[in-house]
Amino acid sequence: MPNIKELTDLTTQVRRDILRMVHKVNSGHPGGSLGCAEFFVSLYQELMETKDGFDMDGIGEDLFFLSNGHISPVYYSVLARSGYFPVEELNTFRLIDSRLQGHPTTHEGLPGIRIASGSLGQGMSVALGAAQAKKLNNDNHLVYSLHGDGELQEGQNWEAIMYASAKKVDNLISTIDLNQQQIDGSTDDVLPMGSLRAKFEAFGWTVLDIEKGNDIEAVIKGMKEAKSLTGKGKPVCVLLHTVMGNGVDFMMHTHAWHGKAPNDEQLANGLAQNPETLGDY
């Protein structure tokens, strides 16, 4: 397993990748991607049990499903830097005929991608199906999913959340990126959701908070605790408290960079705050 410095260096490089990918094509979603860098690095480098190579069945290994697919830049960067496909392919982000579309899709055959995502609210249902399939196959591995907090305003989530506890799908860990921002403003301004902890607990889930969602040691510790809570009859929800745009000071604490690319000057500023550690693609 990589040590904390190696994981921190990778996280910094991932932030550089995100900025450069979105800048090159003047489109994409840097804010949420930057905020979830520690989570993705922890998941793929430390937490998930995966096999060598990639196949769509995912039997005998942990699975991950990204529901808020617009944060594809961080997903692609971590997949590439975890060996799923060449890092140089990040250069093709959002280009015509690229495997790295703005929202992940499966028909391009990109290793690591098991569902098309971006239609918000659907990832929980897909993760549930995969988790139940593992139970039917006597496969003791876990299913992870990630969701935006604003995404929980979609009603389908709550049908799935209710189903998960009713059917005791206790091999599922669903993480909520709790940055309190969405594309049109803060979640409290757009549609306040009250206490997500109280809601998930009322729906029969085990809930834990990771207060420092941009501290890689805290993320790893919290997610390992979440793993220890699986297999006890309830699905597990992790409330991951992050800062949108984390690591780039002018992008932080605002919805403004949810879906906007930096210009040349802003790119240079952002890259200066995240020095090259593992080599740019």
C-alpha atoms as a PDB file:
ATOM      1  CA  MET A   1       0.000   0.000   0.000  1.00  0.00           C
ATOM      2  CA  PRO A   2       1.258   3.532  -0.739  1.00  0.00           C
ATOM      3  CA  ASN A   3       2.248   5.660   2.248  1.00  0.00           C
ATOM      4  CA  ILE A   4       0.537   8.956   3.097  1.00  0.00           C
ATOM      5  CA  LYS A   5       3.117  11.089   1.278  1.00  0.00           C
ATOM      6  CA  GLU A   6       2.686   9.018  -1.876  1.00  0.00           C
ATOM      7  CA  LEU A   7      -1.087   9.329  -1.618  1.00  0.00           C
ATOM      8  CA  THR A   8      -0.818  13.073  -1.019  1.00  0.00           C
ATOM      9  CA  ASP A   9       1.492  13.482  -4.008  1.00  0.00           C
ATOM     10  CA  LEU A  10      -0.952  11.530  -6.159  1.00  0.00           C
ATOM     11  CA  THR A  11      -3.838  13.708  -4.972  1.00  0.00           C
ATOM     12  CA  THR A  12      -1.920  16.855  -5.934  1.00  0.00           C
ATOM     13  CA  GLN A  13      -1.162  15.422  -9.363  1.00  0.00           C
ATOM     14  CA  VAL A  14      -4.810  14.469  -9.815  1.00  0.00           C
ATOM     15  CA  ARG A  15      -5.776  18.081  -9.134  1.00  0.00           C
ATOM     16  CA  ARG A  16      -3.356  19.189 -11.842  1.00  0.00           C
ATOM     17  CA  ASP A  17      -4.889  16.663 -14.221  1.00  0.00           C
ATOM     18  CA  ILE A  18      -8.395  17.968 -13.495  1.00  0.00           C
ATOM     19  CA  LEU A  19      -7.444  21.580 -14.152  1.00  0.00           C
ATOM     20  CA  ARG A  20      -5.566  20.804 -17.351  1.00  0.00           C
ATOM     21  CA  MET A  21      -8.252  18.499 -18.753  1.00  0.00           C
ATOM     22  CA  VAL A  22     -11.076  20.983 -18.249  1.00  0.00           C
ATOM     23  CA  HIS A  23      -9.001  23.950 -19.432  1.00  0.00           C
ATOM     24  CA  LYS A  24      -7.940  22.296 -22.686  1.00  0.00           C
ATOM     25  CA  VAL A  25     -11.489  21.823 -23.962  1.00  0.00           C
ATOM     26  CA  ASN A  26     -12.984  24.813 -22.110  1.00  0.00           C
ATOM     27  CA  SER A  27     -15.700  22.615 -20.623  1.00  0.00           C
ATOM     28  CA  GLY A  28     -16.254  20.235 -17.740  1.00  0.00           C
ATOM     29  CA  HIS A  29     -16.846  20.279 -14.008  1.00  0.00           C
ATOM     30  CA  PRO A  30     -13.766  21.124 -11.931  1.00  0.00           C
ATOM     31  CA  GLY A  31     -15.423  22.110  -8.631  1.00  0.00           C
ATOM     32  CA  GLY A  32     -16.783  18.773  -7.470  1.00  0.00           C
ATOM     33  CA  SER A  33     -13.871  16.921  -9.055  1.00  0.00           C
ATOM     34  CA  LEU A  34     -11.325  18.863  -7.008  1.00  0.00           C
ATOM     35  CA  GLY A  35     -13.383  18.361  -3.850  1.00  0.00           C
ATOM     36  CA  CYS A  36     -13.453  14.573  -4.254  1.00  0.00           C
ATOM     37  CA  ALA A  37      -9.784  14.004  -5.103  1.00  0.00           C
ATOM     38  CA  GLU A  38      -8.901  12.563  -1.689  1.00  0.00           C
ATOM     39  CA  PHE A  39     -11.902  10.239  -1.779  1.00  0.00           C
ATOM     40  CA  PHE A  40     -11.066   8.755  -5.182  1.00  0.00           C
ATOM     41  CA  VAL A  41      -7.373   8.352  -4.389  1.00  0.00           C
ATOM     42  CA  SER A  42      -8.216   6.635  -1.094  1.00  0.00           C
ATOM     43  CA  LEU A  43     -10.770   4.374  -2.748  1.00  0.00           C
ATOM     44  CA  TYR A  44      -8.587   3.128  -5.581  1.00  0.00           C
ATOM     45  CA  GLN A  45      -5.222   3.134  -3.830  1.00  0.00           C
ATOM     46  CA  GLU A  46      -6.095   1.942  -0.337  1.00  0.00           C
ATOM     47  CA  LEU A  47      -9.652   0.723   0.199  1.00  0.00           C
ATOM     48  CA  MET A  48     -11.032  -1.362  -2.645  1.00  0.00           C
ATOM     49  CA  GLU A  49     -10.075  -4.970  -3.252  1.00  0.00           C
ATOM     50  CA  THR A  50      -9.744  -5.342  -7.013  1.00  0.00           C
ATOM     51  CA  LYS A  51      -8.358  -7.931  -9.419  1.00  0.00           C
ATOM     52  CA  ASP A  52      -5.653  -7.400 -12.007  1.00  0.00           C
ATOM     53  CA  GLY A  53      -7.171  -6.399 -15.316  1.00  0.00           C
ATOM     54  CA  PHE A  54     -10.750  -5.312 -15.837  1.00  0.00           C
ATOM     55  CA  ASP A  55     -13.945  -7.092 -16.740  1.00  0.00           C
ATOM     56  CA  MET A  56     -17.548  -5.950 -16.619  1.00  0.00           C
ATOM     57  CA  ASP A  57     -18.710  -8.805 -14.369  1.00  0.00           C
ATOM     58  CA  GLY A  58     -16.622  -7.711 -11.392  1.00  0.00           C
ATOM     59  CA  ILE A  59     -16.949 -11.078  -9.684  1.00  0.00           C
ATOM     60  CA  GLY A  60     -14.612 -11.591  -6.741  1.00  0.00           C
ATOM     61  CA  GLU A  61     -13.748  -7.919  -6.274  1.00  0.00           C
ATOM     62  CA  ASP A  62     -15.153  -4.679  -4.873  1.00  0.00           C
ATOM     63  CA  LEU A  63     -17.092  -2.452  -7.263  1.00  0.00           C
ATOM     64  CA  PHE A  64     -17.537   1.319  -7.504  1.00  0.00           C
ATOM     65  CA  PHE A  65     -20.322   3.262  -9.193  1.00  0.00           C
ATOM     66  CA  LEU A  66     -20.157   7.024  -9.751  1.00  0.00           C
ATOM     67  CA  SER A  67     -23.670   8.458  -9.716  1.00  0.00           C
ATOM     68  CA  ASN A  68     -22.840  12.167 -10.114  1.00  0.00           C
ATOM     69  CA  GLY A  69     -21.086  11.479 -13.403  1.00  0.00           C
ATOM     70  CA  HIS A  70     -20.286  15.095 -14.189  1.00  0.00           C
ATOM     71  CA  ILE A  71     -17.219  14.854 -11.927  1.00  0.00           C
ATOM     72  CA  SER A  72     -15.647  12.559 -14.522  1.00  0.00           C
ATOM     73  CA  PRO A  73     -12.299  14.447 -14.559  1.00  0.00           C
ATOM     74  CA  VAL A  74     -11.318  13.170 -11.118  1.00  0.00           C
ATOM     75  CA  TYR A  75     -12.599   9.692 -11.966  1.00  0.00           C
ATOM     76  CA  TYR A  76     -10.614   9.489 -15.212  1.00  0.00           C
ATOM     77  CA  SER A  77      -7.450  10.847 -13.613  1.00  0.00           C
ATOM     78  CA  VAL A  78      -7.478   8.351 -10.746  1.00  0.00           C
ATOM     79  CA  LEU A  79      -8.367   5.437 -13.024  1.00  0.00           C
ATOM     80  CA  ALA A  80      -5.499   6.300 -15.358  1.00  0.00           C
ATOM     81  CA  ARG A  81      -3.004   6.802 -12.558  1.00  0.00           C
ATOM     82  CA  SER A  82      -4.159   3.516 -10.998  1.00  0.00           C
ATOM     83  CA  GLY A  83      -3.260   1.663 -14.200  1.00  0.00           C
ATOM     84  CA  TYR A  84      -6.640   1.163 -15.865  1.00  0.00           C
ATOM     85  CA  PHE A  85      -5.604   2.937 -19.088  1.00  0.00           C
ATOM     86  CA  PRO A  86      -2.656   5.061 -20.260  1.00  0.00           C
ATOM     87  CA  VAL A  87      -2.250   8.386 -18.463  1.00  0.00           C
ATOM     88  CA  GLU A  88      -1.585  10.041 -21.854  1.00  0.00           C
ATOM     89  CA  GLU A  89      -5.205   9.330 -22.801  1.00  0.00           C
ATOM     90  CA  LEU A  90      -6.287  12.086 -20.402  1.00  0.00           C
ATOM     91  CA  ASN A  91      -5.266  14.374 -23.272  1.00  0.00           C
ATOM     92  CA  THR A  92      -8.417  13.285 -25.127  1.00  0.00           C
ATOM     93  CA  PHE A  93     -10.944  14.377 -22.478  1.00  0.00           C
ATOM     94  CA  ARG A  94     -14.247  15.445 -24.072  1.00  0.00           C
ATOM     95  CA  LEU A  95     -12.903  15.264 -27.622  1.00  0.00           C
ATOM     96  CA  ILE A  96     -14.984  13.731 -30.415  1.00  0.00           C
ATOM     97  CA  ASP A  97     -14.458   9.945 -30.610  1.00  0.00           C
ATOM     98  CA  SER A  98     -12.638   9.937 -27.262  1.00  0.00           C
ATOM     99  CA  ARG A  99     -13.280   7.202 -24.698  1.00  0.00           C
ATOM    100  CA  LEU A 100     -13.230   9.970 -22.063  1.00  0.00           C
ATOM    101  CA  GLN A 101     -16.568  11.670 -22.612  1.00  0.00           C
ATOM    102  CA  GLY A 102     -17.874  14.440 -20.367  1.00  0.00           C
ATOM    103  CA  HIS A 103     -20.028  11.913 -18.548  1.00  0.00           C
ATOM    104  CA  PRO A 104     -18.690   8.357 -18.293  1.00  0.00           C
ATOM    105  CA  THR A 105     -20.273   5.877 -20.694  1.00  0.00           C
ATOM    106  CA  THR A 106     -19.755   2.191 -21.346  1.00  0.00           C
ATOM    107  CA  HIS A 107     -19.990   1.862 -25.112  1.00  0.00           C
ATOM    108  CA  GLU A 108     -16.468   3.253 -25.571  1.00  0.00           C
ATOM    109  CA  GLY A 109     -15.137   0.291 -23.595  1.00  0.00           C
ATOM    110  CA  LEU A 110     -13.067   2.375 -21.172  1.00  0.00           C
ATOM    111  CA  PRO A 111     -11.588   0.120 -18.443  1.00  0.00           C
ATOM    112  CA  GLY A 112     -12.959   0.960 -15.017  1.00  0.00           C
ATOM    113  CA  ILE A 113     -16.335   2.233 -16.237  1.00  0.00           C
ATOM    114  CA  ARG A 114     -19.252  -0.109 -15.551  1.00  0.00           C
ATOM    115  CA  ILE A 115     -22.248   2.207 -16.068  1.00  0.00           C
ATOM    116  CA  ALA A 116     -23.137   5.335 -17.975  1.00  0.00           C
ATOM    117  CA  SER A 117     -23.761   8.059 -15.409  1.00  0.00           C
ATOM    118  CA  GLY A 118     -24.720  11.683 -15.364  1.00  0.00           C
ATOM    119  CA  SER A 119     -28.499  11.349 -15.265  1.00  0.00           C
ATOM    120  CA  LEU A 120     -28.610  12.250 -11.599  1.00  0.00           C
ATOM    121  CA  GLY A 121     -30.389  10.051  -9.095  1.00  0.00           C
ATOM    122  CA  GLN A 122     -29.835   6.688 -10.773  1.00  0.00           C
ATOM    123  CA  GLY A 123     -26.533   5.489  -9.319  1.00  0.00           C
ATOM    124  CA  MET A 124     -27.984   4.272  -6.049  1.00  0.00           C
ATOM    125  CA  SER A 125     -30.363   1.923  -7.860  1.00  0.00           C
ATOM    126  CA  VAL A 126     -27.541   0.498  -9.998  1.00  0.00           C
ATOM    127  CA  ALA A 127     -25.297   0.004  -6.964  1.00  0.00           C
ATOM    128  CA  LEU A 128     -28.147  -1.782  -5.185  1.00  0.00           C
ATOM    129  CA  GLY A 129     -28.561  -4.197  -8.073  1.00  0.00           C
ATOM    130  CA  ALA A 130     -24.856  -4.979  -8.089  1.00  0.00           C
ATOM    131  CA  ALA A 131     -24.818  -5.449  -4.315  1.00  0.00           C
ATOM    132  CA  GLN A 132     -27.745  -7.847  -4.429  1.00  0.00           C
ATOM    133  CA  ALA A 133     -26.124  -9.760  -7.298  1.00  0.00           C
ATOM    134  CA  LYS A 134     -23.046 -10.254  -5.141  1.00  0.00           C
ATOM    135  CA  LYS A 135     -25.209 -11.687  -2.383  1.00  0.00           C
ATOM    136  CA  LEU A 136     -26.920 -14.045  -4.820  1.00  0.00           C
ATOM    137  CA  ASN A 137     -23.496 -15.159  -6.101  1.00  0.00           C
ATOM    138  CA  ASN A 138     -22.141 -15.662  -2.569  1.00  0.00           C
ATOM    139  CA  ASP A 139     -19.525 -13.017  -3.372  1.00  0.00           C
ATOM    140  CA  ASN A 140     -18.491 -11.346  -0.110  1.00  0.00           C
ATOM    141  CA  HIS A 141     -17.018  -8.224  -1.707  1.00  0.00           C
ATOM    142  CA  LEU A 142     -18.424  -4.732  -1.291  1.00  0.00           C
ATOM    143  CA  VAL A 143     -20.120  -2.216  -3.562  1.00  0.00           C
ATOM    144  CA  TYR A 144     -19.279   1.478  -3.220  1.00  0.00           C
ATOM    145  CA  SER A 145     -21.162   4.405  -4.709  1.00  0.00           C
ATOM    146  CA  LEU A 146     -20.722   8.178  -4.721  1.00  0.00           C
ATOM    147  CA  HIS A 147     -23.486  10.766  -4.925  1.00  0.00           C
ATOM    148  CA  GLY A 148     -23.699  14.550  -4.850  1.00  0.00           C
ATOM    149  CA  ASP A 149     -25.657  16.156  -2.030  1.00  0.00           C
ATOM    150  CA  GLY A 150     -27.688  18.200  -4.511  1.00  0.00           C
ATOM    151  CA  GLU A 151     -28.356  14.967  -6.360  1.00  0.00           C
ATOM    152  CA  LEU A 152     -30.379  13.743  -3.394  1.00  0.00           C
ATOM    153  CA  GLN A 153     -33.089  16.200  -4.424  1.00  0.00           C
ATOM    154  CA  GLU A 154     -33.956  13.563  -7.065  1.00  0.00           C
ATOM    155  CA  GLY A 155     -36.790  11.363  -5.810  1.00  0.00           C
ATOM    156  CA  GLN A 156     -35.492   8.069  -7.197  1.00  0.00           C
ATOM    157  CA  ASN A 157     -32.727   8.135  -4.597  1.00  0.00           C
ATOM    158  CA  TRP A 158     -35.204   7.837  -1.772  1.00  0.00           C
ATOM    159  CA  GLU A 159     -36.997   4.878  -3.311  1.00  0.00           C
ATOM    160  CA  ALA A 160     -33.623   3.138  -3.538  1.00  0.00           C
ATOM    161  CA  ILE A 161     -32.611   4.211  -0.034  1.00  0.00           C
ATOM    162  CA  MET A 162     -35.859   2.768   1.343  1.00  0.00           C
ATOM    163  CA  TYR A 163     -35.406  -0.456  -0.640  1.00  0.00           C
ATOM    164  CA  ALA A 164     -31.794  -0.937   0.492  1.00  0.00           C
ATOM    165  CA  SER A 165     -32.651  -1.090   4.170  1.00  0.00           C
ATOM    166  CA  ALA A 166     -35.875  -3.055   3.647  1.00  0.00           C
ATOM    167  CA  LYS A 167     -33.925  -5.766   1.816  1.00  0.00           C
ATOM    168  CA  LYS A 168     -30.961  -5.606   4.231  1.00  0.00           C
ATOM    169  CA  VAL A 169     -28.423  -4.783   1.508  1.00  0.00           C
ATOM    170  CA  ASP A 170     -25.557  -4.575   3.981  1.00  0.00           C
ATOM    171  CA  ASN A 171     -22.705  -4.926   1.479  1.00  0.00           C
ATOM    172  CA  LEU A 172     -23.267  -1.390   0.139  1.00  0.00           C
ATOM    173  CA  ILE A 173     -21.389   1.771   1.193  1.00  0.00           C
ATOM    174  CA  SER A 174     -22.918   4.895  -0.353  1.00  0.00           C
ATOM    175  CA  THR A 175     -20.929   8.104   0.117  1.00  0.00           C
ATOM    176  CA  ILE A 176     -22.524  11.541  -0.167  1.00  0.00           C
ATOM    177  CA  ASP A 177     -20.245  14.371  -1.276  1.00  0.00           C
ATOM    178  CA  LEU A 178     -21.530  16.911   1.214  1.00  0.00           C
ATOM    179  CA  ASN A 179     -20.095  20.160  -0.178  1.00  0.00           C
ATOM    180  CA  GLN A 180     -23.410  22.048   0.127  1.00  0.00           C
ATOM    181  CA  GLN A 181     -23.115  23.405  -3.424  1.00  0.00           C
ATOM    182  CA  GLN A 182     -24.886  22.593  -6.686  1.00  0.00           C
ATOM    183  CA  ILE A 183     -24.869  24.143 -10.132  1.00  0.00           C
ATOM    184  CA  ASP A 184     -27.393  26.906  -9.388  1.00  0.00           C
ATOM    185  CA  GLY A 185     -26.224  27.853  -5.898  1.00  0.00           C
ATOM    186  CA  SER A 186     -25.939  26.408  -2.418  1.00  0.00           C
ATOM    187  CA  THR A 187     -28.122  23.400  -1.676  1.00  0.00           C
ATOM    188  CA  ASP A 188     -29.817  25.418   1.072  1.00  0.00           C
ATOM    189  CA  ASP A 189     -30.793  28.107  -1.430  1.00  0.00           C
ATOM    190  CA  VAL A 190     -31.973  25.714  -4.143  1.00  0.00           C
ATOM    191  CA  LEU A 191     -33.810  23.138  -2.017  1.00  0.00           C
ATOM    192  CA  PRO A 192     -32.905  22.681   1.657  1.00  0.00           C
ATOM    193  CA  MET A 193     -32.700  19.021   2.638  1.00  0.00           C
ATOM    194  CA  GLY A 194     -32.403  19.345   6.398  1.00  0.00           C
ATOM    195  CA  SER A 195     -30.394  16.704   8.217  1.00  0.00           C
ATOM    196  CA  LEU A 196     -29.219  14.000   5.845  1.00  0.00           C
ATOM    197  CA  ARG A 197     -28.077  11.955   8.831  1.00  0.00           C
ATOM    198  CA  ALA A 198     -31.598  12.017  10.289  1.00  0.00           C
ATOM    199  CA  LYS A 199     -33.127  11.142   6.922  1.00  0.00           C
ATOM    200  CA  PHE A 200     -30.851   8.167   6.227  1.00  0.00           C
ATOM    201  CA  GLU A 201     -31.235   6.894   9.773  1.00  0.00           C
ATOM    202  CA  ALA A 202     -35.018   7.206   9.490  1.00  0.00           C
ATOM    203  CA  PHE A 203     -34.766   5.105   6.330  1.00  0.00           C
ATOM    204  CA  GLY A 204     -32.909   2.397   8.270  1.00  0.00           C
ATOM    205  CA  TRP A 205     -29.281   3.018   7.297  1.00  0.00           C
ATOM    206  CA  THR A 206     -26.145   3.118   9.416  1.00  0.00           C
ATOM    207  CA  VAL A 207     -24.646   6.597   9.030  1.00  0.00           C
ATOM    208  CA  LEU A 208     -21.208   8.008   9.771  1.00  0.00           C
ATOM    209  CA  ASP A 209     -19.622  11.388   9.095  1.00  0.00           C
ATOM    210  CA  ILE A 210     -16.143  12.135   7.773  1.00  0.00           C
ATOM    211  CA  GLU A 211     -15.804  15.748   8.849  1.00  0.00           C
ATOM    212  CA  LYS A 212     -12.452  16.296   7.116  1.00  0.00           C
ATOM    213  CA  GLY A 213     -13.302  15.029   3.641  1.00  0.00           C
ATOM    214  CA  ASN A 214     -10.245  16.729   2.147  1.00  0.00           C
ATOM    215  CA  ASP A 215      -7.778  15.170   4.586  1.00  0.00           C
ATOM    216  CA  ILE A 216      -6.616  11.888   3.107  1.00  0.00           C
ATOM    217  CA  GLU A 217      -5.796  10.277   6.443  1.00  0.00           C
ATOM    218  CA  ALA A 218      -9.240  11.177   7.786  1.00  0.00           C
ATOM    219  CA  VAL A 219     -10.906   9.824   4.646  1.00  0.00           C
ATOM    220  CA  ILE A 220      -9.054   6.514   4.847  1.00  0.00           C
ATOM    221  CA  LYS A 221      -9.813   6.146   8.554  1.00  0.00           C
ATOM    222  CA  GLY A 222     -13.484   6.972   8.064  1.00  0.00           C
ATOM    223  CA  MET A 223     -13.941   4.676   5.070  1.00  0.00           C
ATOM    224  CA  LYS A 224     -12.253   1.801   6.902  1.00  0.00           C
ATOM    225  CA  GLU A 225     -14.721   2.356   9.726  1.00  0.00           C
ATOM    226  CA  ALA A 226     -17.525   2.228   7.150  1.00  0.00           C
ATOM    227  CA  LYS A 227     -16.171  -1.111   5.895  1.00  0.00           C
ATOM    228  CA  SER A 228     -16.234  -2.446   9.460  1.00  0.00           C
ATOM    229  CA  LEU A 229     -19.952  -1.613   9.685  1.00  0.00           C
ATOM    230  CA  THR A 230     -20.945  -3.706   6.659  1.00  0.00           C
ATOM    231  CA  GLY A 231     -22.460  -7.158   7.039  1.00  0.00           C
ATOM    232  CA  LYS A 232     -24.582  -6.130  10.003  1.00  0.00           C
ATOM    233  CA  GLY A 233     -27.989  -6.046   8.329  1.00  0.00           C
ATOM    234  CA  LYS A 234     -27.986  -2.412   7.215  1.00  0.00           C
ATOM    235  CA  PRO A 235     -26.571  -0.456   4.268  1.00  0.00           C
ATOM    236  CA  VAL A 236     -23.959   2.142   5.227  1.00  0.00           C
ATOM    237  CA  CYS A 237     -24.058   5.853   4.364  1.00  0.00           C
ATOM    238  CA  VAL A 238     -20.948   8.021   4.627  1.00  0.00           C
ATOM    239  CA  LEU A 239     -21.488  11.781   4.823  1.00  0.00           C
ATOM    240  CA  LEU A 240     -18.230  13.116   3.369  1.00  0.00           C
ATOM    241  CA  HIS A 241     -17.827  16.800   4.236  1.00  0.00           C
ATOM    242  CA  THR A 242     -15.778  18.352   1.421  1.00  0.00           C
ATOM    243  CA  VAL A 243     -15.076  21.789  -0.027  1.00  0.00           C
ATOM    244  CA  MET A 244     -16.026  22.293  -3.655  1.00  0.00           C
ATOM    245  CA  GLY A 245     -12.945  23.375  -5.604  1.00  0.00           C
ATOM    246  CA  ASN A 246     -10.614  22.310  -2.801  1.00  0.00           C
ATOM    247  CA  GLY A 247      -6.921  22.949  -3.439  1.00  0.00           C
ATOM    248  CA  VAL A 248      -7.473  25.963  -5.706  1.00  0.00           C
ATOM    249  CA  ASP A 249      -8.217  28.982  -3.526  1.00  0.00           C
ATOM    250  CA  PHE A 250     -10.341  30.985  -5.969  1.00  0.00           C
ATOM    251  CA  MET A 251     -12.545  27.955  -6.730  1.00  0.00           C
ATOM    252  CA  MET A 252     -13.289  27.046  -3.114  1.00  0.00           C
ATOM    253  CA  HIS A 253     -16.541  27.532  -1.151  1.00  0.00           C
ATOM    254  CA  THR A 254     -18.601  28.566  -4.188  1.00  0.00           C
ATOM    255  CA  HIS A 255     -20.858  26.957  -6.769  1.00  0.00           C
ATOM    256  CA  ALA A 256     -19.367  29.232  -9.461  1.00  0.00           C
ATOM    257  CA  TRP A 257     -16.849  26.579 -10.527  1.00  0.00           C
ATOM    258  CA  HIS A 258     -19.302  23.696 -10.574  1.00  0.00           C
ATOM    259  CA  GLY A 259     -19.264  23.583 -14.356  1.00  0.00           C
ATOM    260  CA  LYS A 260     -16.889  26.268 -15.614  1.00  0.00           C
ATOM    261  CA  ALA A 261     -13.390  25.938 -17.049  1.00  0.00           C
ATOM    262  CA  PRO A 262     -10.484  28.191 -16.004  1.00  0.00           C
ATOM    263  CA  ASN A 263      -8.917  30.560 -18.532  1.00  0.00           C
ATOM    264  CA  ASP A 264      -5.166  30.594 -19.186  1.00  0.00           C
ATOM    265  CA  GLU A 265      -4.337  32.885 -16.279  1.00  0.00           C
ATOM    266  CA  GLN A 266      -6.581  30.984 -13.883  1.00  0.00           C
ATOM    267  CA  LEU A 267      -5.067  27.688 -14.981  1.00  0.00           C
ATOM    268  CA  ALA A 268      -1.568  28.964 -14.262  1.00  0.00           C
ATOM    269  CA  ASN A 269      -2.714  30.163 -10.834  1.00  0.00           C
ATOM    270  CA  GLY A 270      -4.338  26.823 -10.021  1.00  0.00           C
ATOM    271  CA  LEU A 271      -1.342  24.800 -11.184  1.00  0.00           C
ATOM    272  CA  ALA A 272       1.005  26.981  -9.126  1.00  0.00           C
ATOM    273  CA  GLN A 273      -0.973  25.944  -6.048  1.00  0.00           C
ATOM    274  CA  ASN A 274      -0.598  22.265  -6.982  1.00  0.00           C
ATOM    275  CA  PRO A 275       3.037  21.620  -7.975  1.00  0.00           C
ATOM    276  CA  GLU A 276       3.791  18.740 -10.333  1.00  0.00           C
ATOM    277  CA  THR A 277       4.559  15.604  -8.331  1.00  0.00           C
ATOM    278  CA  LEU A 278       4.248  12.551 -10.577  1.00  0.00           C
ATOM    279  CA  GLY A 279       4.640  14.081 -14.014  1.00  0.00           C
ATOM    280  CA  ASP A 280       2.024  15.737 -16.196  1.00  0.00           C
ATOM    281  CA  TYR A 281       0.528  13.721 -19.030  1.00  0.00           C
END
